[in-house]
XYZ file of C-alpha atoms in Angstrom:
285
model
C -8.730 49.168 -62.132
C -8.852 50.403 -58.187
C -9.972 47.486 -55.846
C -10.386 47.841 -52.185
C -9.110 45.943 -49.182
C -8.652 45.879 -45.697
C -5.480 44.929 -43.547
C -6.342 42.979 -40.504
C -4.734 41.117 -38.045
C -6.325 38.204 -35.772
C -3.743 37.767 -33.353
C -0.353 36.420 -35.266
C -1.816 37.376 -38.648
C -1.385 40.250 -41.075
C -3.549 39.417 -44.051
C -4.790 42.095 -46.554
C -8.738 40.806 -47.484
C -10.219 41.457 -50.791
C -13.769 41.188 -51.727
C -13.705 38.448 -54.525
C -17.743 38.238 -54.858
C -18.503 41.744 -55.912
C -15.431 41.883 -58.455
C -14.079 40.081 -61.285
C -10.317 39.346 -60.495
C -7.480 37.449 -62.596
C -3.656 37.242 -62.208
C -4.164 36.174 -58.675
C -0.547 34.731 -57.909
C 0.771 38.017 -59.543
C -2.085 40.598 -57.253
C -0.757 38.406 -54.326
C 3.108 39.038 -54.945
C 2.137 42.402 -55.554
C 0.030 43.168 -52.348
C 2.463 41.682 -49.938
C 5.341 43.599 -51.332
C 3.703 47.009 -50.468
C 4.462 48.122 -46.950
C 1.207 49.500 -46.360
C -0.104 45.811 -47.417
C 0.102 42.977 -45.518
C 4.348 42.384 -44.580
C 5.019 38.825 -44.719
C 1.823 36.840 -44.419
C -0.347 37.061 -47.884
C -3.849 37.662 -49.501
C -7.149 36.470 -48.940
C -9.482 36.196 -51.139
C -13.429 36.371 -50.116
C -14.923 34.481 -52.666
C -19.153 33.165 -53.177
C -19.203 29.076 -52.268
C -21.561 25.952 -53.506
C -20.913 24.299 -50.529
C -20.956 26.756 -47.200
C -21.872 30.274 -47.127
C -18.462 31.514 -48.150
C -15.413 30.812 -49.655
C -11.336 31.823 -48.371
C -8.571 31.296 -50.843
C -5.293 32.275 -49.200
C -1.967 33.045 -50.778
C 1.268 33.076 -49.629
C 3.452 36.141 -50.436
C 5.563 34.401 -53.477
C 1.963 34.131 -55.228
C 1.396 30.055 -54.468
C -1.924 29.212 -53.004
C -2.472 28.167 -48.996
C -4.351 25.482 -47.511
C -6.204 27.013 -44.557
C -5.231 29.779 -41.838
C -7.492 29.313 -37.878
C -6.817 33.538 -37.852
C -7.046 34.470 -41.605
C -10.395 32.516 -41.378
C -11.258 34.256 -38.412
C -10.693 37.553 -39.988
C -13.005 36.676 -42.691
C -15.910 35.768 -40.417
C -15.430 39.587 -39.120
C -14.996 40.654 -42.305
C -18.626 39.344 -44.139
C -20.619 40.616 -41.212
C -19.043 44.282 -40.745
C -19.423 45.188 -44.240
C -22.803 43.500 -44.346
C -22.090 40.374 -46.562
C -23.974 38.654 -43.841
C -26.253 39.097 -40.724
C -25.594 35.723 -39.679
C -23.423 35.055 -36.738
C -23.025 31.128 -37.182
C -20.884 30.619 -40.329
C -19.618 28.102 -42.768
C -16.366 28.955 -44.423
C -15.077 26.400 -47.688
C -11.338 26.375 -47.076
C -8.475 23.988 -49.065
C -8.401 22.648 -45.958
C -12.335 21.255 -45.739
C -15.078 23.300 -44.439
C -14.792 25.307 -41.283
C -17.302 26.272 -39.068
C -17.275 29.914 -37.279
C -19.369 31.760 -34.510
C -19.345 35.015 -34.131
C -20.071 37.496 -30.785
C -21.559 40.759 -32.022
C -21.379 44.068 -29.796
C -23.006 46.746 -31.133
C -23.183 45.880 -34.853
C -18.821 44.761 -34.687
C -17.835 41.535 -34.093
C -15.800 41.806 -30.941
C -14.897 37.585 -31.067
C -14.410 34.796 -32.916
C -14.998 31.131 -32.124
C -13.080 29.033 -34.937
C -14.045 25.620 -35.008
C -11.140 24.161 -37.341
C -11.912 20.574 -37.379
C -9.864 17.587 -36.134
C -6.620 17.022 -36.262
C -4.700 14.940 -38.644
C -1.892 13.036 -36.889
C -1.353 9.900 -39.638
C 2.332 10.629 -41.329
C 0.686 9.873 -44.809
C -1.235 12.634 -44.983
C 0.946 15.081 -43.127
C 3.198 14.001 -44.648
C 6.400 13.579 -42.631
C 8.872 10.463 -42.904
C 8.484 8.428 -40.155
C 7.894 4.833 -38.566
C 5.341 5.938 -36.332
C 1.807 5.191 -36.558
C 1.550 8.559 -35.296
C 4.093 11.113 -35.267
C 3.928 11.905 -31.478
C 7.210 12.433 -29.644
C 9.280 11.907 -32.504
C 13.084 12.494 -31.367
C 15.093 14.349 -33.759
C 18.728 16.006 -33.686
C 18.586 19.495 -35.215
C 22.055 21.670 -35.607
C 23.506 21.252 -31.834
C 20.702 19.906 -29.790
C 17.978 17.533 -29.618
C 14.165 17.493 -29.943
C 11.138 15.738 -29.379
C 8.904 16.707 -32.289
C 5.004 16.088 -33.039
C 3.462 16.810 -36.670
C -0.327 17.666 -37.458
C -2.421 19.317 -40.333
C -5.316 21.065 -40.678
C -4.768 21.386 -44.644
C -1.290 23.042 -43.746
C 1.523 21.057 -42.432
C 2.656 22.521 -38.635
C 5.142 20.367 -36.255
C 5.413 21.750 -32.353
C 8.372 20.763 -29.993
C 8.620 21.724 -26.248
C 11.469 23.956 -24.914
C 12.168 24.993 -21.683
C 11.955 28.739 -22.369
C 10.577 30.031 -25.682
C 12.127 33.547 -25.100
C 15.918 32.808 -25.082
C 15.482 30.771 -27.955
C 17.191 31.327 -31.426
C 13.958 30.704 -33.494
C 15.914 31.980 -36.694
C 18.038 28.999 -36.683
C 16.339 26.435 -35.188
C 13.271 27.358 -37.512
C 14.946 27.420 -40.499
C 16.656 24.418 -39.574
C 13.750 23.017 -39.046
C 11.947 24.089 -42.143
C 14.355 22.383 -44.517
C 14.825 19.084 -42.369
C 13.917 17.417 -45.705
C 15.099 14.007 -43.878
C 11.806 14.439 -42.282
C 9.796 16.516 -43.836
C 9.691 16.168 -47.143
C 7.202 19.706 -47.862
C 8.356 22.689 -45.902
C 6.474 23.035 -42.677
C 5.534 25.426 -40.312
C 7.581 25.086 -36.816
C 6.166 25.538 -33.827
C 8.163 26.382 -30.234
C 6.011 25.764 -27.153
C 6.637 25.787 -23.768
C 4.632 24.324 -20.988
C 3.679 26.970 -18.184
C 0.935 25.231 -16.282
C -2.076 22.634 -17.180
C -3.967 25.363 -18.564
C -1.298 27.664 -20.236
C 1.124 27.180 -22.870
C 3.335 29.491 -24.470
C 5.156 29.705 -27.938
C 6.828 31.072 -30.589
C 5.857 31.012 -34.364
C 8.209 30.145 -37.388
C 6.461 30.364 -40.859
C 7.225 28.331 -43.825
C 9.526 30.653 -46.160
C 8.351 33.895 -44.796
C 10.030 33.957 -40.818
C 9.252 33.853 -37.523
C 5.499 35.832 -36.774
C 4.055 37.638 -34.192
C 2.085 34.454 -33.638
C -0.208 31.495 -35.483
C -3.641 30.542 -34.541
C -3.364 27.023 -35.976
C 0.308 26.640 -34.469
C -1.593 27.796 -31.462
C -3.722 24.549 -31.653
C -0.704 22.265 -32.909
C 0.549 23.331 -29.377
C -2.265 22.117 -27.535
C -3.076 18.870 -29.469
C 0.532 18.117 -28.720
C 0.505 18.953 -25.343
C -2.946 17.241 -24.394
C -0.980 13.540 -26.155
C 2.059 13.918 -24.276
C -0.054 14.380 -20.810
C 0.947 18.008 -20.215
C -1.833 19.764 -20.102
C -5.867 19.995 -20.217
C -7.906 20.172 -23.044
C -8.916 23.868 -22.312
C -5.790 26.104 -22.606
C -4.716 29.704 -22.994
C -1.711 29.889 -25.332
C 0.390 32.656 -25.206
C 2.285 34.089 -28.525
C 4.203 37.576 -29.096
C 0.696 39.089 -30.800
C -1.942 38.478 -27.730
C -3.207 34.956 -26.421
C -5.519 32.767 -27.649
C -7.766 30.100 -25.780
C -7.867 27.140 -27.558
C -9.994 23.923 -26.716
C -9.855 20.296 -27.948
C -13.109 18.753 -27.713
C -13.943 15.423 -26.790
C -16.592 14.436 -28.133
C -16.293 15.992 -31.532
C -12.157 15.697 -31.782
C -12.168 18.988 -33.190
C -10.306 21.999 -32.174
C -11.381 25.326 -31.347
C -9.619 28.633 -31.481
C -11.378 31.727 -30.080
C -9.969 35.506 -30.229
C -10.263 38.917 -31.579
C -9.548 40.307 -34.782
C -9.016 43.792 -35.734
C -9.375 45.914 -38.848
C -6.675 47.826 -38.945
C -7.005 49.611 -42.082
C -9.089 50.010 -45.363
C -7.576 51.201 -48.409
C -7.971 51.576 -52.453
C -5.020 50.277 -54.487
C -4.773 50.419 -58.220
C -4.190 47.235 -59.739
C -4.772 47.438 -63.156
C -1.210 46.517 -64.946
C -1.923 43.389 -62.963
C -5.072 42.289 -63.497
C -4.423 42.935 -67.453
C-alpha cells in the first residue's frame, strides 16, 4: 500500500500531513514511528492525520514521533487549514478544525488559488494548576519562582490541550536551552507530565523573542503555541501589549490576545515543502 503526504512547515513546525478521509489507515502509532524516522519525513516533530469530523468541518489527530497521540499544535493546525483548501478538500476560507484540544477556529487569506496566511484562533488559555496540571499553591500559576540546576526562575504554566510553561531571560541567544530544557522537562517536583519549555525574552511592548524546547524530542526551530504561552505570560506580568510580534529561530509570528473573547490568536505562513509517495504496507498490515 503507497499513501501520499506532504512535509510542511508553519513556522517552528515540521509535520508530514496525510489525507485520512480518502484512505483507510490502521497501525497509526506504528505509521507515525515510522514516518518520523525517515529523513525525508518530518525530523523530530510527528504526523498529522486529516481526518472527516461530526462536529466542525475537519478533524487533526497529531502524533508525536514515539507513536503516542498529541493534544493540539497552533502551526500543525495551521498547516492543515492550507492543506484542505490547496488540494481542494475545501473552498471555504473560514474553518473549523476538531482538535484533542477542543475545536479551533481558522481563517484563511487566499492569493491566487494558495493560501499565503493563516489566522489561528486557538481558544483561551487555561491558567488553573488542575487542569494544567502543575503542582502548585497558586490559584494561578503566574510568576511561580523555581530553582533549576544553578540558577533561578520565574515560571508561568498554560494549556491549550498541551501543557507549555514560559520563563523570561535576559537574552535567549546565549542561553544553554539543552540543559535548562531538559531540566526543565523532567522537573517532576512541578510538573508532574512532561511539558513543553518555553524561553522568552522581552524586547519591547510589542516584541518578544524566544526559544523553543519540545517535550522528548529537543529544542525546535520554533512553536506557535509556545509563541502564545509567551505572550499570555507576558501580557499578566505587565510586560507587554496584547498585540505582539514574537520572534523564534524559524520566522516570527504575530500573536494577539483578545479581550473580549480571551482567546488567542496566532497568524503566519505555512509552506509546503514537499509531496511525496511512501510505501507503507508492512505497516498498515
Amino acid at each position: 500500500m503507497r499513501i501520499r503526504f506532504a512535509k510542511m512547515q508553519a513556522y517552528g513546525n515540521d509535520y508530514v500531513y496525510i489525507d485520512a478521509i480518502h484512505q483507510q489507515l490502521n497501525n497509526l502509532s506504528a505509521l507515525a514511528r515510522f514516518v518520523s524516522d525517515r529523513h525525508f519525513g518530518v525530523g523530530s516533530d510527528g504526523m498529522v492525520l486529516i481526518c472527516p469530523s461530526e462536529t466542525a468541518d475537519f478533524r487533526m489527530r497529531i502524533f508525536n514521533p514515539d507513536g503516542t497521540e498529541a493534544e493540539m499544535c497552533g502551526n500543525a493546525s495551521r498547516s492543515v487549514g492550507k492543506f484542505v483548501y490547496d488540494h481542494g478538500f475545501t473552498d471555504k476560507t473560514e474553518l473549523t478544525l476538531e482538535t484533542l484540544g477542543g475545536i479551533k477556529h481558522l481563517t484563511l487569506f487566499v492569493d491566487n488559488g494558495q493560501v499565503i496566511n493563516i489566522r489561528a484562533d486557538i481558544g483561551a488559555p487555561v491558567m488553573e494548576p488542575a487542569r494544567i496540571p502543575v503542582n502548585t499553591t497558586l490559584p494561578e500559576f503566574v510568576d511561580q519562582p523555581v530553582h533549576v540546576l544553578d540558577r533561578d526562575f520565574h515560571v508561568t504554566a498554560l494549556s491549550w490541550g498541551n501543557p507549555h510553561m514560559v520563563t523570561f531571560v535576559d537574552d535567549v541567544s546565549t542561553l544553554d536551552v539543552n540543559a535548562y530544557g531538559y531540566a526543565f522537562e523532567h522537573l517532576t517536583s512541578l510538573f508532574p507530565q512532561k511539558t513543553n519549555v518555553t524561553f522568552a525574552e522581552f524586547v519591547d511592548h510589542s516584541h518578544l523573542k524566544m526559544r523553543e524546547w519540545e517535550r522528548g524530542t529537543g529544542e525546535t526551530i520554533g512553536c506557535g503555541t509556545g509563541c502564545c504561552t509567551a505572550v499570555v505570560a507576558a501580557v499578566r506580568l505587565g510586560m507587554c501589549s496584547r498585540n505582539v510580534t514574537v520572534s523564534q529561530i524559524g520566522g516570527p509570528l504575530d500573536v494577539e490576545w483578545d479581550e473580549q473573547s480571551g482567546h488567542v490568536l496566532m497568524t503566519g505562513p505555512s509552506h509546503t515543502v514537499f509531496e511525496s509517495d511512501i510505501e507503507v504496507g508492512h505497516i498498515m498490515a
